Amino acid sequence: MLSPQELELLTARVDGEMTPRQRRRVGRLLERSREARQVLRQLQEDARQIRQLPLVPAPIDLSDSVLTIIKRRATPAAPRRLPAAPPARVPMWVGLASAAAVLLVVGFGSYVIHLDENPPVPAGPAMAHNKNKDEKKAPVVPRTTPPDEALDEDPLPPEKIATTFDPPPPAKGEPDRAPPFKDPTPAPNPVVLASGGNDAVGKFESVDAALPTVWKLHDLDKGDQAARLRAELRTSSAFRVEVLARDGTRSFDRLRAALQAKNVGLTFDPTVAGRLKRTLWKTDYAVYLENVTPADVVEILTAAGVADRQAADKKPGEQRFDGGVVVKAMAQPDRRALVALLGLDPVSTRPTKAAEKPELAAYVTWFAAVGPKRPDELKRYLDGRTAEKPGTIQVYLVLRHLGG
Amino acid sequence: MTNGQDLGTIVLTVASKEKRAVSADDNRLIAECLEGDSAAFGELIRRYQDRLYNTVFRLVDNGDDALDVVQEAFLNAYQSLDSFKGDSLFFTWLYRIAVNTAISLKRKKRVLARIADRNGDMIVEPVDPSDLSRPGHALEQAEEEQKLYRALARLSAEHRAVLVMKELEGQKYEEMAELLQVPIGTIRSRLHRARLELRELLERDGE
């Protein structure tokens, strides 16, 4: 029977990190003890087996999902430490006057730009006007986006940015700076800058922007909520619907029941099944469905909300949804998110194959399941897509886990 | 003709030159990322995700958790990128974050597995060691490998970590001690106990 010290020598031998003294002691031990030789062989074989375990590469390319989360959290890398600004060489009042002049010019410049922007987009009830109510067309980029998507918004092209600001020349003794920026845009008409009684300023125009609307999931069956939400869902052809949940995974069960009650066939990303077993893990789910009527969508949400409310009435801990539903016409960032999730933009790539029988189908995935490797389930779902049906919409539904 | 000693020196020289080249390139990407170029961080992810995933996968129980841990490690690394001093390889630094995250996860799961909800039902399903024996759809597992997986799954987080770091990453006591922020003596004794425990588990499984 080997002593604890002898066993330590043997494991150190397997580790390959021994002092010269230890090496000598192990040598003597192995010479005299058959048991020591046997144990050493077994330990070395165990180590060899571990080393020979097959390399398991990441099943998906994590770079997209990580960068998406980084953007979503809008937490930039720590900024580099900038050198301290040189001391001011001009009197403060000159700087203030220059700043005021810049603000005035930029403010009027921005106003002038808005006058020849894109045609107005369908608006939510928060906006006063909805010019294109009767016109169902492909969703256009809204004028404003929620703050958490501001980073994704395409910047205005340089030719739209009007500025006449030139930085002051370097003060005496200061190193030369880069040449001042020369904006190729012609300077605004100086008449525009005049204040009061100048007809050249022009009329103000209303701007329609798709702002999100917020609904109470648990109250959709009350009053005219459902009717109003149906009307909202008729204002565009594609929507992002964000359902806030205390527990993304446990609330997905309610949503799944509501979807299946409407005979929506669900296809799952293969990794979602694993997530659905882990109820304590933070998971945001994404459900994409199309060729669904506004009424269907409202019925699905209402059913999920009513089920949740009734369960919570019996036992408060059973409330799984947080209660809020945010509805917004799909915007470019949403379409980019769908490209990441589905591998294509479903809004711009509608198939022409007509459905043989009316069927609703949805694809369920989650936000880390992104990357170039398309699972078979996704391919099957995409191959099963059919042409757009009149009166239906596309829905990118996000089940957002809030926790708590 | 070169003798073994010279060949060893040449190999070491080439390896350390490659190491320096990788390190310089990593530092360039890190600098670009700190300048605001998040695509540079994407390049770092693609460079190390497979190696990191492989290690983490051996530390946790299944692929989903490994994905979570690796993703979390990259996110944490991004958050604290400005604190990376460059005195170690970027992968070493990243590896430390990932291993610690994996160990924390394993510890948490052991605790959670014992928690019951108010009705006395288990909130979290017990870990099924067979999850580990089929880590991917396409991998075929020999019986010996299955046994090894089962045994590794039964080791504590700390024991599994040192075995994986030693055998898969080829790390020395000193490196592991620095990564795990414990004394070298602790590493030595953990490895010792881990090897004996693994041996015992494999013997029991063979009966």
PDB file of C-alpha atoms in Angstrom, chain A residues 14-193:
ATOM      1  CA  VAL A  14       2.666  13.008 -13.936  1.00  0.00           C
ATOM      2  CA  ASP A  15       2.525  16.792 -13.583  1.00  0.00           C
ATOM      3  CA  GLY A  16       6.083  16.917 -14.884  1.00  0.00           C
ATOM      4  CA  GLU A  17       7.146  19.489 -12.315  1.00  0.00           C
ATOM      5  CA  MET A  18       9.549  18.022  -9.770  1.00  0.00           C
ATOM      6  CA  THR A  19      12.593  19.211  -7.970  1.00  0.00           C
ATOM      7  CA  PRO A  20      15.792  17.202  -8.540  1.00  0.00           C
ATOM      8  CA  ARG A  21      15.369  15.668  -5.081  1.00  0.00           C
ATOM      9  CA  GLN A  22      11.837  14.583  -5.884  1.00  0.00           C
ATOM     10  CA  ARG A  23      13.040  13.061  -9.166  1.00  0.00           C
ATOM     11  CA  ARG A  24      15.543  10.939  -7.336  1.00  0.00           C
ATOM     12  CA  ARG A  25      12.994   9.786  -4.776  1.00  0.00           C
ATOM     13  CA  VAL A  26      10.485   8.852  -7.480  1.00  0.00           C
ATOM     14  CA  GLY A  27      13.202   6.946  -9.325  1.00  0.00           C
ATOM     15  CA  ARG A  28      13.963   4.884  -6.228  1.00  0.00           C
ATOM     16  CA  LEU A  29      10.268   4.317  -5.513  1.00  0.00           C
ATOM     17  CA  LEU A  30       9.586   3.026  -8.999  1.00  0.00           C
ATOM     18  CA  GLU A  31      12.567   0.740  -8.837  1.00  0.00           C
ATOM     19  CA  ARG A  32      11.434  -0.977  -5.691  1.00  0.00           C
ATOM     20  CA  SER A  33       7.619  -0.878  -5.910  1.00  0.00           C
ATOM     21  CA  ARG A  34       5.565  -2.676  -8.518  1.00  0.00           C
ATOM     22  CA  GLU A  35       2.430  -1.058  -7.149  1.00  0.00           C
ATOM     23  CA  ALA A  36       3.953   2.401  -7.671  1.00  0.00           C
ATOM     24  CA  ARG A  37       4.744   1.542 -11.281  1.00  0.00           C
ATOM     25  CA  GLN A  38       1.188   0.373 -11.873  1.00  0.00           C
ATOM     26  CA  VAL A  39      -0.372   3.455 -10.282  1.00  0.00           C
ATOM     27  CA  LEU A  40       1.933   5.723 -12.266  1.00  0.00           C
ATOM     28  CA  ARG A  41       0.969   3.984 -15.515  1.00  0.00           C
ATOM     29  CA  GLN A  42      -2.725   4.436 -14.746  1.00  0.00           C
ATOM     30  CA  LEU A  43      -2.323   8.104 -13.814  1.00  0.00           C
ATOM     31  CA  GLN A  44      -0.319   8.768 -16.961  1.00  0.00           C
ATOM     32  CA  GLU A  45      -2.945   7.011 -19.070  1.00  0.00           C
ATOM     33  CA  ASP A  46      -5.684   9.155 -17.500  1.00  0.00           C
ATOM     34  CA  ALA A  47      -3.686  12.276 -18.328  1.00  0.00           C
ATOM     35  CA  ARG A  48      -3.114  11.076 -21.879  1.00  0.00           C
ATOM     36  CA  GLN A  49      -6.844  10.484 -22.363  1.00  0.00           C
ATOM     37  CA  ILE A  50      -7.649  13.982 -21.204  1.00  0.00           C
ATOM     38  CA  ARG A  51      -5.084  15.389 -23.617  1.00  0.00           C
ATOM     39  CA  GLN A  52      -6.581  13.396 -26.437  1.00  0.00           C
ATOM     40  CA  LEU A  53     -10.121  14.593 -25.935  1.00  0.00           C
ATOM     41  CA  PRO A  54     -11.289  15.872 -29.298  1.00  0.00           C
ATOM     42  CA  LEU A  55     -11.150  19.576 -29.841  1.00  0.00           C
ATOM     43  CA  VAL A  56     -14.649  20.977 -29.552  1.00  0.00           C
ATOM     44  CA  PRO A  57     -14.832  24.247 -31.441  1.00  0.00           C
ATOM     45  CA  ALA A  58     -17.501  26.817 -30.713  1.00  0.00           C
ATOM     46  CA  PRO A  59     -20.694  25.679 -32.475  1.00  0.00           C
ATOM     47  CA  ILE A  60     -21.498  29.204 -33.598  1.00  0.00           C
ATOM     48  CA  ASP A  61     -19.513  32.287 -34.416  1.00  0.00           C
ATOM     49  CA  LEU A  62     -19.789  34.286 -31.233  1.00  0.00           C
ATOM     50  CA  SER A  63     -18.454  37.509 -32.687  1.00  0.00           C
ATOM     51  CA  ASP A  64     -21.851  38.575 -34.055  1.00  0.00           C
ATOM     52  CA  SER A  65     -23.767  37.851 -30.872  1.00  0.00           C
ATOM     53  CA  VAL A  66     -21.178  39.468 -28.623  1.00  0.00           C
ATOM     54  CA  LEU A  67     -20.948  42.590 -30.755  1.00  0.00           C
ATOM     55  CA  THR A  68     -24.751  42.743 -30.928  1.00  0.00           C
ATOM     56  CA  ILE A  69     -24.979  42.603 -27.143  1.00  0.00           C
ATOM     57  CA  ILE A  70     -22.251  45.202 -26.808  1.00  0.00           C
ATOM     58  CA  LYS A  71     -24.132  47.544 -29.119  1.00  0.00           C
ATOM     59  CA  ARG A  72     -27.388  46.852 -27.321  1.00  0.00           C
ATOM     60  CA  ARG A  73     -25.883  47.614 -23.970  1.00  0.00           C
ATOM     61  CA  ALA A  74     -24.403  50.707 -25.604  1.00  0.00           C
ATOM     62  CA  THR A  75     -21.422  50.402 -23.392  1.00  0.00           C
ATOM     63  CA  PRO A  76     -18.401  51.459 -25.328  1.00  0.00           C
ATOM     64  CA  ALA A  77     -14.886  50.304 -24.539  1.00  0.00           C
ATOM     65  CA  ALA A  78     -13.232  52.625 -22.121  1.00  0.00           C
ATOM     66  CA  PRO A  79     -12.179  55.681 -24.043  1.00  0.00           C
ATOM     67  CA  ARG A  80      -8.524  56.293 -24.530  1.00  0.00           C
ATOM     68  CA  ARG A  81      -7.034  58.812 -22.259  1.00  0.00           C
ATOM     69  CA  LEU A  82      -6.906  62.047 -24.222  1.00  0.00           C
ATOM     70  CA  PRO A  83      -4.163  64.555 -23.621  1.00  0.00           C
ATOM     71  CA  ALA A  84      -5.137  67.566 -21.563  1.00  0.00           C
ATOM     72  CA  ALA A  85      -6.517  70.446 -23.622  1.00  0.00           C
ATOM     73  CA  PRO A  86      -4.075  73.292 -24.191  1.00  0.00           C
ATOM     74  CA  PRO A  87      -4.798  76.466 -22.287  1.00  0.00           C
ATOM     75  CA  ALA A  88      -7.164  78.917 -23.987  1.00  0.00           C
ATOM     76  CA  ARG A  89      -5.439  81.612 -25.975  1.00  0.00           C
ATOM     77  CA  VAL A  90      -8.454  83.756 -26.791  1.00  0.00           C
ATOM     78  CA  PRO A  91     -10.717  85.683 -24.445  1.00  0.00           C
ATOM     79  CA  MET A  92     -13.719  83.736 -23.191  1.00  0.00           C
ATOM     80  CA  TRP A  93     -16.286  86.157 -24.606  1.00  0.00           C
ATOM     81  CA  VAL A  94     -14.984  85.510 -28.139  1.00  0.00           C
ATOM     82  CA  GLY A  95     -15.423  81.788 -27.618  1.00  0.00           C
ATOM     83  CA  LEU A  96     -18.972  82.179 -26.299  1.00  0.00           C
ATOM     84  CA  ALA A  97     -19.988  84.454 -29.134  1.00  0.00           C
ATOM     85  CA  SER A  98     -18.574  81.977 -31.667  1.00  0.00           C
ATOM     86  CA  ALA A  99     -20.442  79.098 -29.999  1.00  0.00           C
ATOM     87  CA  ALA A 100     -23.713  81.021 -30.114  1.00  0.00           C
ATOM     88  CA  ALA A 101     -23.201  81.787 -33.798  1.00  0.00           C
ATOM     89  CA  VAL A 102     -22.486  78.133 -34.529  1.00  0.00           C
ATOM     90  CA  LEU A 103     -25.645  77.008 -32.725  1.00  0.00           C
ATOM     91  CA  LEU A 104     -27.716  79.472 -34.703  1.00  0.00           C
ATOM     92  CA  VAL A 105     -26.258  78.347 -38.035  1.00  0.00           C
ATOM     93  CA  VAL A 106     -26.505  74.627 -37.237  1.00  0.00           C
ATOM     94  CA  GLY A 107     -30.049  75.017 -35.961  1.00  0.00           C
ATOM     95  CA  PHE A 108     -31.203  76.677 -39.169  1.00  0.00           C
ATOM     96  CA  GLY A 109     -29.145  74.261 -41.212  1.00  0.00           C
ATOM     97  CA  SER A 110     -30.912  71.296 -39.571  1.00  0.00           C
ATOM     98  CA  TYR A 111     -34.274  72.878 -40.225  1.00  0.00           C
ATOM     99  CA  VAL A 112     -33.395  73.377 -43.884  1.00  0.00           C
ATOM    100  CA  ILE A 113     -32.336  69.708 -44.184  1.00  0.00           C
ATOM    101  CA  HIS A 114     -35.652  68.401 -42.798  1.00  0.00           C
ATOM    102  CA  LEU A 115     -37.557  70.163 -45.548  1.00  0.00           C
ATOM    103  CA  ASP A 116     -36.398  67.708 -48.218  1.00  0.00           C
ATOM    104  CA  GLU A 117     -36.317  64.441 -46.228  1.00  0.00           C
ATOM    105  CA  ASN A 118     -38.064  61.115 -47.074  1.00  0.00           C
ATOM    106  CA  PRO A 119     -41.831  60.858 -47.367  1.00  0.00           C
ATOM    107  CA  PRO A 120     -43.594  60.530 -44.009  1.00  0.00           C
ATOM    108  CA  VAL A 121     -43.957  57.095 -42.392  1.00  0.00           C
ATOM    109  CA  PRO A 122     -46.947  55.526 -40.654  1.00  0.00           C
ATOM    110  CA  ALA A 123     -47.205  56.872 -37.147  1.00  0.00           C
ATOM    111  CA  GLY A 124     -48.540  55.534 -33.863  1.00  0.00           C
ATOM    112  CA  PRO A 125     -51.367  57.100 -31.925  1.00  0.00           C
ATOM    113  CA  ALA A 126     -48.897  59.355 -30.156  1.00  0.00           C
ATOM    114  CA  MET A 127     -48.450  61.385 -33.325  1.00  0.00           C
ATOM    115  CA  ALA A 128     -51.017  63.914 -34.498  1.00  0.00           C
ATOM    116  CA  HIS A 129     -51.062  62.929 -38.160  1.00  0.00           C
ATOM    117  CA  ASN A 130     -51.047  59.708 -40.078  1.00  0.00           C
ATOM    118  CA  LYS A 131     -50.878  60.765 -43.666  1.00  0.00           C
ATOM    119  CA  ASN A 132     -50.516  57.367 -45.270  1.00  0.00           C
ATOM    120  CA  LYS A 133     -53.216  55.421 -43.457  1.00  0.00           C
ATOM    121  CA  ASP A 134     -54.673  53.915 -46.592  1.00  0.00           C
ATOM    122  CA  GLU A 135     -51.404  53.077 -48.206  1.00  0.00           C
ATOM    123  CA  LYS A 136     -49.795  49.772 -47.260  1.00  0.00           C
ATOM    124  CA  LYS A 137     -46.238  49.846 -48.397  1.00  0.00           C
ATOM    125  CA  ALA A 138     -42.903  48.481 -47.310  1.00  0.00           C
ATOM    126  CA  PRO A 139     -41.869  50.023 -44.014  1.00  0.00           C
ATOM    127  CA  VAL A 140     -39.536  52.945 -44.357  1.00  0.00           C
ATOM    128  CA  VAL A 141     -36.894  54.118 -41.981  1.00  0.00           C
ATOM    129  CA  PRO A 142     -38.607  56.214 -39.323  1.00  0.00           C
ATOM    130  CA  ARG A 143     -37.370  59.652 -38.487  1.00  0.00           C
ATOM    131  CA  THR A 144     -36.732  58.787 -34.863  1.00  0.00           C
ATOM    132  CA  THR A 145     -35.754  55.557 -33.161  1.00  0.00           C
ATOM    133  CA  PRO A 146     -35.797  54.571 -29.498  1.00  0.00           C
ATOM    134  CA  PRO A 147     -32.660  55.546 -27.625  1.00  0.00           C
ATOM    135  CA  ASP A 148     -31.310  52.041 -27.390  1.00  0.00           C
ATOM    136  CA  GLU A 149     -31.207  51.797 -31.167  1.00  0.00           C
ATOM    137  CA  ALA A 150     -29.712  55.208 -31.812  1.00  0.00           C
ATOM    138  CA  LEU A 151     -26.318  53.643 -32.339  1.00  0.00           C
ATOM    139  CA  ASP A 152     -27.661  51.603 -35.222  1.00  0.00           C
ATOM    140  CA  GLU A 153     -29.266  54.450 -37.034  1.00  0.00           C
ATOM    141  CA  ASP A 154     -27.643  55.239 -40.334  1.00  0.00           C
ATOM    142  CA  PRO A 155     -25.948  58.631 -40.033  1.00  0.00           C
ATOM    143  CA  LEU A 156     -26.965  61.433 -42.338  1.00  0.00           C
ATOM    144  CA  PRO A 157     -24.784  61.443 -45.450  1.00  0.00           C
ATOM    145  CA  PRO A 158     -22.104  64.161 -45.394  1.00  0.00           C
ATOM    146  CA  GLU A 159     -23.796  66.187 -48.133  1.00  0.00           C
ATOM    147  CA  LYS A 160     -26.817  66.629 -45.840  1.00  0.00           C
ATOM    148  CA  ILE A 161     -24.818  68.109 -43.023  1.00  0.00           C
ATOM    149  CA  ALA A 162     -24.564  71.822 -43.424  1.00  0.00           C
ATOM    150  CA  THR A 163     -22.048  73.720 -41.411  1.00  0.00           C
ATOM    151  CA  THR A 164     -20.024  76.820 -41.878  1.00  0.00           C
ATOM    152  CA  PHE A 165     -17.958  76.415 -38.777  1.00  0.00           C
ATOM    153  CA  ASP A 166     -14.258  76.820 -39.290  1.00  0.00           C
ATOM    154  CA  PRO A 167     -12.006  76.309 -36.283  1.00  0.00           C
ATOM    155  CA  PRO A 168     -10.023  79.373 -35.287  1.00  0.00           C
ATOM    156  CA  PRO A 169      -6.472  79.547 -36.621  1.00  0.00           C
ATOM    157  CA  PRO A 170      -3.805  78.260 -34.258  1.00  0.00           C
ATOM    158  CA  ALA A 171      -2.590  80.823 -31.790  1.00  0.00           C
ATOM    159  CA  LYS A 172       0.978  82.040 -31.976  1.00  0.00           C
ATOM    160  CA  GLY A 173       3.445  79.415 -30.932  1.00  0.00           C
ATOM    161  CA  GLU A 174       0.966  76.558 -31.153  1.00  0.00           C
ATOM    162  CA  PRO A 175       1.715  73.719 -33.541  1.00  0.00           C
ATOM    163  CA  ASP A 176      -0.083  73.778 -36.849  1.00  0.00           C
ATOM    164  CA  ARG A 177      -3.321  71.871 -36.845  1.00  0.00           C
ATOM    165  CA  ALA A 178      -4.872  70.016 -39.711  1.00  0.00           C
ATOM    166  CA  PRO A 179      -6.321  72.355 -42.339  1.00  0.00           C
ATOM    167  CA  PRO A 180      -9.819  73.542 -41.400  1.00  0.00           C
ATOM    168  CA  PHE A 181     -12.727  71.491 -42.689  1.00  0.00           C
ATOM    169  CA  LYS A 182     -14.107  72.822 -45.972  1.00  0.00           C
ATOM    170  CA  ASP A 183     -17.704  71.805 -46.317  1.00  0.00           C
ATOM    171  CA  PRO A 184     -18.555  71.334 -49.998  1.00  0.00           C
ATOM    172  CA  THR A 185     -22.230  72.163 -49.341  1.00  0.00           C
ATOM    173  CA  PRO A 186     -23.040  75.713 -50.418  1.00  0.00           C
ATOM    174  CA  ALA A 187     -23.529  78.030 -47.504  1.00  0.00           C
ATOM    175  CA  PRO A 188     -27.185  78.583 -46.593  1.00  0.00           C
ATOM    176  CA  ASN A 189     -28.889  81.582 -48.069  1.00  0.00           C
ATOM    177  CA  PRO A 190     -28.008  84.448 -45.722  1.00  0.00           C
ATOM    178  CA  VAL A 191     -31.569  85.700 -46.096  1.00  0.00           C
ATOM    179  CA  VAL A 192     -32.710  82.597 -44.152  1.00  0.00           C
ATOM    180  CA  LEU A 193     -30.708  83.758 -41.152  1.00  0.00           C
TER     181      LEU A 193
END
